[in-house]
PDB file of C-alpha atoms and ligand atoms in Angstrom:
ATOM      1  CA  MET K   1    -169.386  59.884 107.682  1.00  0.00           C
ATOM      2  CA  SER K   2    -171.957  58.255 109.649  1.00  0.00           C
ATOM      3  CA  TYR K   3    -174.769  60.520 111.181  1.00  0.00           C
ATOM      4  CA  LYS K   4    -177.133  60.587 114.281  1.00  0.00           C
ATOM      5  CA  ILE K   5    -180.253  62.749 115.026  1.00  0.00           C
ATOM      6  CA  THR K   6    -179.381  64.346 118.356  1.00  0.00           C
ATOM      7  CA  ASN K   7    -182.874  64.757 120.320  1.00  0.00           C
ATOM      8  CA  ALA K   8    -183.711  68.120 121.111  1.00  0.00           C
ATOM      9  CA  ILE K   9    -187.547  67.280 121.141  1.00  0.00           C
ATOM     10  CA  SER K  10    -189.756  69.873 123.040  1.00  0.00           C
ATOM     11  CA  SER K  11    -193.302  70.272 122.792  1.00  0.00           C
ATOM     12  CA  SER K  12    -193.078  73.874 123.795  1.00  0.00           C
ATOM     13  CA  ARG K  13    -194.024  76.566 121.205  1.00  0.00           C
ATOM     14  CA  VAL K  14    -195.362  73.762 118.631  1.00  0.00           C
ATOM     15  CA  PRO K  15    -198.497  75.639 117.610  1.00  0.00           C
ATOM     16  CA  ALA K  16    -200.736  72.446 116.134  1.00  0.00           C
ATOM     17  CA  TRP K  17    -200.903  68.795 116.145  1.00  0.00           C
ATOM     18  CA  GLY K  18    -201.741  65.959 113.758  1.00  0.00           C
ATOM     19  CA  ASN K  19    -198.945  66.142 110.794  1.00  0.00           C
ATOM     20  CA  LYS K  20    -200.150  63.853 108.181  1.00  0.00           C
ATOM     21  CA  LYS K  21    -196.133  63.259 106.821  1.00  0.00           C
ATOM     22  CA  LYS K  22    -196.703  62.980 102.897  1.00  0.00           C
ATOM     23  CA  TYR K  23    -194.193  65.592 102.181  1.00  0.00           C
ATOM     24  CA  ILE K  24    -190.513  66.681 103.058  1.00  0.00           C
ATOM     25  CA  ALA K  25    -189.608  70.370 102.657  1.00  0.00           C
ATOM     26  CA  VAL K  26    -186.084  71.672 102.975  1.00  0.00           C
ATOM     27  CA  HIS K  27    -185.594  75.195 103.982  1.00  0.00           C
ATOM     28  CA  TYR K  28    -182.615  77.732 104.418  1.00  0.00           C
ATOM     29  CA  LEU K  29    -182.202  79.307 107.838  1.00  0.00           C
ATOM     30  CA  GLY K  30    -182.590  82.750 106.353  1.00  0.00           C
ATOM     31  CA  VAL K  31    -179.919  84.222 108.677  1.00  0.00           C
ATOM     32  CA  VAL K  32    -176.492  83.369 109.160  1.00  0.00           C
ATOM     33  CA  GLY K  33    -176.204  81.682 112.312  1.00  0.00           C
ATOM     34  CA  GLN K  34    -177.263  78.149 113.841  1.00  0.00           C
ATOM     35  CA  ALA K  35    -180.303  77.573 115.773  1.00  0.00           C
ATOM     36  CA  HIS K  36    -182.492  74.965 116.623  1.00  0.00           C
ATOM     37  CA  ASP K  37    -185.455  76.394 118.132  1.00  0.00           C
ATOM     38  CA  LEU K  38    -189.157  77.349 117.653  1.00  0.00           C
ATOM     39  CA  ALA K  39    -190.122  80.977 117.233  1.00  0.00           C
ATOM     40  CA  SER K  40    -192.689  82.232 119.609  1.00  0.00           C
ATOM     41  CA  ASP K  41    -194.943  82.474 117.239  1.00  0.00           C
ATOM     42  CA  GLY K  42    -194.689  78.882 116.218  1.00  0.00           C
ATOM     43  CA  CYS K  43    -192.788  79.241 113.522  1.00  0.00           C
ATOM     44  CA  GLY K  44    -189.785  76.799 112.787  1.00  0.00           C
ATOM     45  CA  ALA K  45    -188.864  73.294 111.420  1.00  0.00           C
ATOM     46  CA  HIS K  46    -188.944  69.736 112.561  1.00  0.00           C
ATOM     47  CA  PHE K  47    -184.967  69.407 112.135  1.00  0.00           C
ATOM     48  CA  TYR K  48    -182.130  71.949 111.685  1.00  0.00           C
ATOM     49  CA  ILE K  49    -178.792  71.009 110.404  1.00  0.00           C
ATOM     50  CA  TYR K  50    -175.845  73.138 111.412  1.00  0.00           C
ATOM     51  CA  TRP K  51    -172.871  73.802 109.603  1.00  0.00           C
ATOM     52  CA  ASP K  52    -170.654  70.928 110.491  1.00  0.00           C
ATOM     53  CA  GLY K  53    -173.479  68.431 109.853  1.00  0.00           C
ATOM     54  CA  THR K  54    -175.092  68.171 113.304  1.00  0.00           C
ATOM     55  CA  ILE K  55    -178.619  67.351 112.965  1.00  0.00           C
ATOM     56  CA  TYR K  56    -181.250  68.290 115.873  1.00  0.00           C
ATOM     57  CA  GLN K  57    -184.618  67.423 115.943  1.00  0.00           C
ATOM     58  CA  ARG K  58    -186.540  69.990 117.448  1.00  0.00           C
ATOM     59  CA  CYS K  59    -190.203  68.324 117.570  1.00  0.00           C
ATOM     60  CA  SER K  60    -192.050  65.351 117.132  1.00  0.00           C
ATOM     61  CA  LEU K  61    -193.086  64.249 113.520  1.00  0.00           C
ATOM     62  CA  ASP K  62    -196.724  64.582 114.777  1.00  0.00           C
ATOM     63  CA  ALA K  63    -195.987  68.296 115.188  1.00  0.00           C
ATOM     64  CA  VAL K  64    -197.374  71.373 112.731  1.00  0.00           C
ATOM     65  CA  PRO K  65    -194.923  74.088 113.119  1.00  0.00           C
ATOM     66  CA  TRP K  66    -195.496  77.051 110.907  1.00  0.00           C
ATOM     67  CA  ALA K  67    -192.887  76.358 108.520  1.00  0.00           C
ATOM     68  CA  VAL K  68    -194.582  76.163 104.983  1.00  0.00           C
ATOM     69  CA  GLY K  69    -197.480  78.200 104.850  1.00  0.00           C
ATOM     70  CA  THR K  70    -198.586  81.395 102.706  1.00  0.00           C
ATOM     71  CA  ALA K  71    -198.381  83.573 106.017  1.00  0.00           C
ATOM     72  CA  GLY K  72    -201.309  85.479 104.336  1.00  0.00           C
ATOM     73  CA  TYR K  73    -198.359  86.776 102.098  1.00  0.00           C
ATOM     74  CA  TYR K  74    -197.156  84.344  99.683  1.00  0.00           C
ATOM     75  CA  THR K  75    -198.786  82.279  97.065  1.00  0.00           C
ATOM     76  CA  GLN K  76    -199.486  78.753  97.104  1.00  0.00           C
ATOM     77  CA  LYS K  77    -198.041  77.108  94.340  1.00  0.00           C
ATOM     78  CA  HIS K  78    -198.227  73.249  95.244  1.00  0.00           C
ATOM     79  CA  PRO K  79    -201.740  71.697  94.894  1.00  0.00           C
ATOM     80  CA  GLU K  80    -201.365  69.532  97.938  1.00  0.00           C
ATOM     81  CA  ALA K  81    -198.472  70.184 100.543  1.00  0.00           C
ATOM     82  CA  ASN K  82    -199.308  72.324 103.367  1.00  0.00           C
ATOM     83  CA  ASN K  83    -198.128  72.976 107.214  1.00  0.00           C
ATOM     84  CA  TYR K  84    -200.300  69.885 108.292  1.00  0.00           C
ATOM     85  CA  ASN K  85    -198.778  67.119 105.867  1.00  0.00           C
ATOM     86  CA  THR K  86    -195.000  68.276 105.711  1.00  0.00           C
ATOM     87  CA  ILE K  87    -192.032  67.513 107.893  1.00  0.00           C
ATOM     88  CA  SER K  88    -189.614  70.354 107.254  1.00  0.00           C
ATOM     89  CA  ILE K  89    -185.943  70.377 107.509  1.00  0.00           C
ATOM     90  CA  GLU K  90    -183.623  74.069 108.211  1.00  0.00           C
ATOM     91  CA  MET K  91    -180.688  74.103 106.741  1.00  0.00           C
ATOM     92  CA  CYS K  92    -178.206  76.543 108.643  1.00  0.00           C
ATOM     93  CA  CYS K  93    -176.326  78.759 105.851  1.00  0.00           C
ATOM     94  CA  LYS K  94    -173.857  81.331 105.416  1.00  0.00           C
ATOM     95  CA  CYS K  95    -173.967  84.717 103.355  1.00  0.00           C
ATOM     96  CA  ASP K  96    -170.994  86.733 102.004  1.00  0.00           C
ATOM     97  CA  GLY K  97    -173.373  89.201 100.745  1.00  0.00           C
ATOM     98  CA  ASN K  98    -176.285  90.973 102.085  1.00  0.00           C
ATOM     99  CA  ALA K  99    -178.168  88.565 104.427  1.00  0.00           C
ATOM    100  CA  ALA K 100    -181.387  90.978 104.729  1.00  0.00           C
ATOM    101  CA  LEU K 101    -182.105  89.835 101.108  1.00  0.00           C
ATOM    102  CA  ALA K 102    -183.277  86.236 100.082  1.00  0.00           C
ATOM    103  CA  SER K 103    -182.301  87.391  96.624  1.00  0.00           C
ATOM    104  CA  ASP K 104    -178.623  87.925  97.314  1.00  0.00           C
ATOM    105  CA  PRO K 105    -176.676  85.596  95.119  1.00  0.00           C
ATOM    106  CA  LYS K 106    -174.007  84.900  98.058  1.00  0.00           C
ATOM    107  CA  TRP K 107    -175.961  82.758 100.240  1.00  0.00           C
ATOM    108  CA  TYR K 108    -174.652  79.089 100.321  1.00  0.00           C
ATOM    109  CA  PHE K 109    -174.625  75.996 102.396  1.00  0.00           C
ATOM    110  CA  THR K 110    -171.461  74.194 103.741  1.00  0.00           C
ATOM    111  CA  LYS K 111    -170.847  70.649 102.201  1.00  0.00           C
ATOM    112  CA  GLU K 112    -171.433  69.051 105.604  1.00  0.00           C
ATOM    113  CA  THR K 113    -174.892  70.652 105.969  1.00  0.00           C
ATOM    114  CA  GLN K 114    -175.685  69.267 102.601  1.00  0.00           C
ATOM    115  CA  GLU K 115    -174.528  65.929 102.996  1.00  0.00           C
ATOM    116  CA  ALA K 116    -176.213  65.736 106.604  1.00  0.00           C
ATOM    117  CA  CYS K 117    -179.572  66.808 104.880  1.00  0.00           C
ATOM    118  CA  VAL K 118    -179.298  64.109 102.143  1.00  0.00           C
ATOM    119  CA  TRP K 119    -178.985  61.444 104.647  1.00  0.00           C
ATOM    120  CA  LEU K 120    -181.767  62.785 106.884  1.00  0.00           C
ATOM    121  CA  VAL K 121    -184.088  63.081 103.828  1.00  0.00           C
ATOM    122  CA  ARG K 122    -183.279  59.635 102.773  1.00  0.00           C
ATOM    123  CA  HIS K 123    -183.583  58.201 106.580  1.00  0.00           C
ATOM    124  CA  LEU K 124    -186.954  60.085 106.505  1.00  0.00           C
ATOM    125  CA  MET K 125    -188.246  59.019 103.181  1.00  0.00           C
ATOM    126  CA  GLY K 126    -187.487  55.445 104.420  1.00  0.00           C
ATOM    127  CA  GLN K 127    -189.112  55.646 107.717  1.00  0.00           C
ATOM    128  CA  LEU K 128    -192.337  57.353 106.398  1.00  0.00           C
ATOM    129  CA  GLY K 129    -192.933  55.743 102.967  1.00  0.00           C
ATOM    130  CA  ILE K 130    -192.185  59.210 101.280  1.00  0.00           C
ATOM    131  CA  ALA K 131    -191.083  59.181  97.551  1.00  0.00           C
ATOM    132  CA  ALA K 132    -188.440  61.227  96.264  1.00  0.00           C
ATOM    133  CA  ASP K 133    -190.849  63.413  94.364  1.00  0.00           C
ATOM    134  CA  HIS K 134    -192.646  64.256  97.590  1.00  0.00           C
ATOM    135  CA  VAL K 135    -189.120  66.014  98.582  1.00  0.00           C
ATOM    136  CA  LEU K 136    -189.638  69.664  97.898  1.00  0.00           C
ATOM    137  CA  ARG K 137    -187.929  72.722  98.552  1.00  0.00           C
ATOM    138  CA  HIS K 138    -190.090  75.552 100.546  1.00  0.00           C
ATOM    139  CA  TYR K 139    -190.019  77.375  96.984  1.00  0.00           C
ATOM    140  CA  ASP K 140    -192.067  74.395  95.463  1.00  0.00           C
ATOM    141  CA  ILE K 141    -194.890  74.999  98.101  1.00  0.00           C
ATOM    142  CA  VAL K 142    -194.948  78.577  97.899  1.00  0.00           C
ATOM    143  CA  ASN K 143    -193.401  81.539  96.249  1.00  0.00           C
ATOM    144  CA  LYS K 144    -190.891  82.080  98.638  1.00  0.00           C
ATOM    145  CA  VAL K 145    -187.277  82.449  97.967  1.00  0.00           C
ATOM    146  CA  CYS K 146    -186.265  78.949 100.128  1.00  0.00           C
ATOM    147  CA  PRO K 147    -183.949  77.650 100.516  1.00  0.00           C
ATOM    148  CA  ALA K 148    -181.817  80.236  98.569  1.00  0.00           C
ATOM    149  CA  PRO K 149    -178.937  78.323  97.373  1.00  0.00           C
ATOM    150  CA  TYR K 150    -181.316  76.070  95.738  1.00  0.00           C
ATOM    151  CA  VAL K 151    -183.694  78.547  94.102  1.00  0.00           C
ATOM    152  CA  HIS K 152    -180.769  80.778  92.668  1.00  0.00           C
ATOM    153  CA  ASN K 153    -178.878  77.427  91.949  1.00  0.00           C
ATOM    154  CA  ASN K 154    -175.773  79.270  91.454  1.00  0.00           C
ATOM    155  CA  HIS K 155    -173.153  77.003  92.876  1.00  0.00           C
ATOM    156  CA  TYR K 156    -171.804  80.029  94.893  1.00  0.00           C
ATOM    157  CA  LYS K 157    -168.787  78.299  96.928  1.00  0.00           C
ATOM    158  CA  THR K 158    -169.851  74.832  98.152  1.00  0.00           C
ATOM    159  CA  SER K 159    -173.559  75.130  97.108  1.00  0.00           C
ATOM    160  CA  TRP K 160    -174.728  72.268  95.032  1.00  0.00           C
ATOM    161  CA  THR K 161    -178.204  72.986  92.973  1.00  0.00           C
ATOM    162  CA  TRP K 162    -181.249  71.776  93.612  1.00  0.00           C
ATOM    163  CA  ASP K 163    -181.092  69.265  90.925  1.00  0.00           C
ATOM    164  CA  GLU K 164    -177.679  67.806  92.202  1.00  0.00           C
ATOM    165  CA  PHE K 165    -179.486  67.360  95.871  1.00  0.00           C
ATOM    166  CA  LYS K 166    -182.156  65.573  94.370  1.00  0.00           C
ATOM    167  CA  LYS K 167    -180.006  63.247  92.610  1.00  0.00           C
ATOM    168  CA  LYS K 168    -178.576  62.157  95.437  1.00  0.00           C
ATOM    169  CA  ILE K 169    -181.757  61.509  97.140  1.00  0.00           C
ATOM    170  CA  ALA K 170    -182.944  59.492  94.465  1.00  0.00           C
ATOM    171  CA  GLY K 171    -182.468  55.739  93.757  1.00  0.00           C
ATOM    172  CA  SER K 172    -182.637  54.569  97.081  1.00  0.00           C
ATOM    173  CA  GLY K 173    -183.962  50.827  96.910  1.00  0.00           C
ATOM    174  CA  ASP K 174    -185.503  50.736 100.411  1.00  0.00           C
ATOM    175  CA  ILE K 175    -187.685  53.784  99.717  1.00  0.00           C
ATOM    176  CA  LEU K 176    -191.395  52.933  98.880  1.00  0.00           C
ATOM    177  CA  PRO K 177    -192.954  55.297  96.817  1.00  0.00           C
ATOM    178  CA  ALA K 178    -196.030  57.284  98.538  1.00  0.00           C
ATOM    179  CA  SER K 179    -198.242  56.452  95.278  1.00  0.00           C
ATOM    180  CA  THR K 180    -197.900  54.555  92.349  1.00  0.00           C
ATOM    181  CA  LYS K 181    -200.303  57.128  90.368  1.00  0.00           C
ATOM    182  CA  PRO K 182    -198.932  59.619  87.972  1.00  0.00           C
ATOM    183  CA  TRP K 183    -198.805  63.467  88.515  1.00  0.00           C
ATOM    184  CA  TYR K 184    -199.628  65.973  86.071  1.00  0.00           C
ATOM    185  CA  ARG K 185    -197.401  68.623  86.197  1.00  0.00           C
ATOM    186  CA  VAL K 186    -198.351  71.727  84.733  1.00  0.00           C
ATOM    187  CA  ARG K 187    -194.911  73.975  83.549  1.00  0.00           C
ATOM    188  CA  LYS K 188    -194.090  76.275  80.625  1.00  0.00           C
ATOM    189  CA  THR K 189    -191.563  73.401  79.450  1.00  0.00           C
ATOM    190  CA  TRP K 190    -190.555  70.391  81.203  1.00  0.00           C
ATOM    191  CA  LYS K 191    -186.709  71.568  81.882  1.00  0.00           C
ATOM    192  CA  ASN K 192    -187.987  74.738  83.028  1.00  0.00           C
ATOM    193  CA  ALA K 193    -189.103  72.864  86.392  1.00  0.00           C
ATOM    194  CA  SER K 194    -189.166  76.085  88.509  1.00  0.00           C
ATOM    195  CA  SER K 195    -192.203  77.628  85.719  1.00  0.00           C
ATOM    196  CA  GLN K 196    -194.054  74.695  87.541  1.00  0.00           C
ATOM    197  CA  ILE K 197    -197.359  76.179  88.674  1.00  0.00           C
ATOM    198  CA  GLY K 198    -199.245  73.149  89.839  1.00  0.00           C
ATOM    199  CA  ALA K 199    -198.759  69.380  89.965  1.00  0.00           C
ATOM    200  CA  PHE K 200    -202.280  67.268  89.798  1.00  0.00           C
ATOM    201  CA  LYS K 201    -203.344  63.624  90.363  1.00  0.00           C
ATOM    202  CA  THR K 202    -205.861  63.889  87.542  1.00  0.00           C
ATOM    203  CA  MET K 203    -205.305  65.149  84.107  1.00  0.00           C
ATOM    204  CA  LYS K 204    -208.984  66.680  84.245  1.00  0.00           C
ATOM    205  CA  LYS K 205    -207.377  69.474  87.119  1.00  0.00           C
ATOM    206  CA  ALA K 206    -204.269  69.706  85.352  1.00  0.00           C
ATOM    207  CA  LYS K 207    -206.190  70.919  82.142  1.00  0.00           C
ATOM    208  CA  GLN K 208    -208.061  73.247  84.043  1.00  0.00           C
ATOM    209  CA  CYS K 209    -204.662  74.920  85.499  1.00  0.00           C
ATOM    210  CA  ALA K 210    -202.781  74.943  82.405  1.00  0.00           C
ATOM    211  CA  ASP K 211    -206.268  76.758  80.368  1.00  0.00           C
ATOM    212  CA  GLN K 212    -206.270  79.390  83.131  1.00  0.00           C
ATOM    213  CA  HIS K 213    -202.488  80.473  82.206  1.00  0.00           C
ATOM    214  CA  ALA K 214    -201.413  81.002  78.804  1.00  0.00           C
ATOM    215  CA  GLY K 215    -198.213  79.481  77.683  1.00  0.00           C
ATOM    216  CA  TYR K 216    -198.165  76.314  80.176  1.00  0.00           C
ATOM    217  CA  HIS K 217    -198.639  72.677  79.333  1.00  0.00           C
ATOM    218  CA  VAL K 218    -199.369  69.605  81.022  1.00  0.00           C
ATOM    219  CA  TYR K 219    -196.361  67.021  81.604  1.00  0.00           C
ATOM    220  CA  ASN K 220    -196.822  63.502  82.720  1.00  0.00           C
ATOM    221  CA  ASP K 221    -194.002  61.768  84.945  1.00  0.00           C
ATOM    222  CA  ALA K 222    -191.864  60.936  82.067  1.00  0.00           C
ATOM    223  CA  GLY K 223    -191.643  64.870  80.942  1.00  0.00           C
ATOM    224  CA  LYS K 224    -193.453  64.073  77.768  1.00  0.00           C
ATOM    225  CA  LYS K 225    -196.192  67.086  77.117  1.00  0.00           C
ATOM    226  CA  VAL K 226    -199.547  65.311  77.120  1.00  0.00           C
ATOM    227  CA  TYR K 227    -201.670  68.725  76.830  1.00  0.00           C
ATOM    228  CA  THR K 228    -201.301  72.197  75.487  1.00  0.00           C
ATOM    229  CA  SER K 229    -204.218  74.648  76.351  1.00  0.00           C
ATOM    230  CA  SER K 230    -205.961  75.653  73.414  1.00  0.00           C
ATOM    231  CA  LYS K 231    -205.226  78.692  71.816  1.00  0.00           C
ATOM    232  CA  ILE K 232    -206.801  82.240  72.505  1.00  0.00           C
ATOM    233  CA  PRO K 233    -209.999  83.056  71.922  1.00  0.00           C
ATOM    234  CA  TYR K 234    -211.685  80.745  74.231  1.00  0.00           C
ATOM    235  CA  LYS K 235    -215.081  81.070  75.924  1.00  0.00           C
ATOM    236  CA  VAL K 236    -216.056  81.770  79.747  1.00  0.00           C
ATOM    237  CA  GLU K 237    -218.741  82.060  81.635  1.00  0.00           C
ATOM    238  CA  PRO K 238    -218.592  83.789  85.065  1.00  0.00           C
ATOM    239  CA  LYS K 239    -218.507  81.648  88.297  1.00  0.00           C
ATOM    240  CA  SER K 240    -220.983  83.776  90.224  1.00  0.00           C
ATOM    241  CA  SER K 241    -222.748  87.243  89.824  1.00  0.00           C
ATOM    242  CA  ASN K 242    -219.844  88.706  91.774  1.00  0.00           C
ATOM    243  CA  VAL K 243    -217.474  89.054  88.885  1.00  0.00           C
ATOM    244  CA  PRO K 244    -215.999  92.316  88.401  1.00  0.00           C
ATOM    245  CA  ILE K 245    -215.105  93.265  84.862  1.00  0.00           C
ATOM    246  CA  ARG K 246    -212.139  96.025  85.233  1.00  0.00           C
ATOM    247  CA  THR K 247    -210.380  98.692  83.060  1.00  0.00           C
ATOM    248  CA  GLY K 248    -207.145  96.925  82.889  1.00  0.00           C
ATOM    249  CA  PRO K 249    -205.477  93.514  83.971  1.00  0.00           C
ATOM    250  CA  ALA K 250    -204.817  93.688  87.722  1.00  0.00           C
ATOM    251  CA  LYS K 251    -206.988  94.092  90.886  1.00  0.00           C
ATOM    252  CA  THR K 252    -205.941  97.847  91.248  1.00  0.00           C
ATOM    253  CA  TYR K 253    -208.095  98.604  88.000  1.00  0.00           C
ATOM    254  CA  SER K 254    -211.195 100.406  88.949  1.00  0.00           C
ATOM    255  CA  ARG K 255    -214.811  98.427  88.243  1.00  0.00           C
ATOM    256  CA  VAL K 256    -216.557  98.950  85.131  1.00  0.00           C
ATOM    257  CA  GLN K 257    -219.386  96.676  86.161  1.00  0.00           C
ATOM    258  CA  MET K 258    -220.413  93.429  87.657  1.00  0.00           C
ATOM    259  CA  CYS K 259    -220.113  90.672  84.910  1.00  0.00           C
ATOM    260  CA  PRO K 260    -223.662  89.624  83.847  1.00  0.00           C
ATOM    261  CA  ALA K 261    -224.501  86.060  83.360  1.00  0.00           C
ATOM    262  CA  GLY K 262    -223.585  85.005  80.035  1.00  0.00           C
ATOM    263  CA  THR K 263    -220.796  83.465  77.642  1.00  0.00           C
ATOM    264  CA  TYR K 264    -217.970  85.901  76.862  1.00  0.00           C
ATOM    265  CA  ALA K 265    -215.048  85.497  74.507  1.00  0.00           C
ATOM    266  CA  ILE K 266    -211.797  86.134  75.898  1.00  0.00           C
ATOM    267  CA  ILE K 267    -208.954  87.362  73.467  1.00  0.00           C
ATOM    268  CA  GLU K 268    -206.063  88.149  75.561  1.00  0.00           C
ATOM    269  CA  GLU K 269    -204.546  86.802  78.885  1.00  0.00           C
ATOM    270  CA  LYS K 270    -202.371  89.152  81.110  1.00  0.00           C
ATOM    271  CA  ASN K 271    -201.301  89.058  84.750  1.00  0.00           C
ATOM    272  CA  GLY K 272    -204.136  86.290  85.541  1.00  0.00           C
ATOM    273  CA  PHE K 273    -206.799  88.502  83.710  1.00  0.00           C
ATOM    274  CA  GLY K 274    -208.520  88.156  80.629  1.00  0.00           C
ATOM    275  CA  ARG K 275    -209.573  90.742  78.177  1.00  0.00           C
ATOM    276  CA  LEU K 276    -212.977  90.289  77.000  1.00  0.00           C
ATOM    277  CA  LYS K 277    -213.634  90.583  73.343  1.00  0.00           C
ATOM    278  CA  ASN K 278    -216.770  92.698  73.738  1.00  0.00           C
ATOM    279  CA  GLY K 279    -214.422  95.697  74.764  1.00  0.00           C
ATOM    280  CA  SER K 280    -215.823  95.957  78.202  1.00  0.00           C
ATOM    281  CA  GLY K 281    -212.732  95.228  80.163  1.00  0.00           C
ATOM    282  CA  TRP K 282    -210.987  92.634  81.968  1.00  0.00           C
ATOM    283  CA  VAL K 283    -212.142  89.771  84.510  1.00  0.00           C
ATOM    284  CA  TYR K 284    -210.013  87.705  86.829  1.00  0.00           C
ATOM    285  CA  LEU K 285    -209.925  83.999  85.237  1.00  0.00           C
ATOM    286  CA  LYS K 286    -210.170  82.512  88.387  1.00  0.00           C
ATOM    287  CA  LYS K 287    -213.693  83.773  88.778  1.00  0.00           C
ATOM    288  CA  VAL K 288    -214.489  82.577  85.128  1.00  0.00           C
ATOM    289  CA  THR K 289    -214.961  79.128  84.074  1.00  0.00           C
ATOM    290  CA  ARG K 290    -213.891  78.049  80.750  1.00  0.00           C
ATOM    291  CA  ILE K 291    -216.536  76.396  78.832  1.00  0.00           C
TER     292      ILE K 291
HETATM  293 ZN1   ZN O   1    -188.468  78.041 104.086  1.00  0.00          ZN
END
């Protein structure tokens, strides 16, 4: 089937401009239905693909719709991709279960929507010089379950898995890599791609990330483990005088005191917190530097 992009470009409701176009993010509409407009608050995407594979372009590639941000609610997972450097595609979807829940396993895409999306992604990769490893799920950027069929990866009805989708967009000879530099990915295991908590251009930053998260390792582009965080215990220093010591490993635990300057040993990690060897409590690991 040959595809075309139906021009539905409008500047209305575009909340910001200046998209750097380094990444492509794939979404599901999140409701059972078909639509191609931005919400009044600027939420939306550049492209929308209907159930029959019709592709609408809703706004210019220079536009910055609110599509992949944290909205003050989600946690950023990707080290670089954000609303200002990402082109977004909404895939219209269907659901045989409870469409109020992203976690419902019965969300699915039609074959036509998925095939059109592969064509569109490849078209954009060639046009913008974006490499296949810069094609992401919304879920790879923040911790939102989007697109649900490619997070569940359960093959419900006609849905492919994300790996299957990625295979279909890879290997196009006319695609220029966005960068020849390697990525260092931080995951629990290479196979468990959804455990990835960051991808970095430098080994140093990847190591720092792995060091902050027990059980994570750094992998190169070939999937080879190139760094394993050294074992507990390890030593840290507070980054500022404003680092509370808490009675437990969460921000909901009460503060014992502010952590005085000095060197401390961490003997256990939980929930992003580290337990101090001196017995005084737990500190948030993002607020201390490993030494
Ligand atoms: Zn999304």
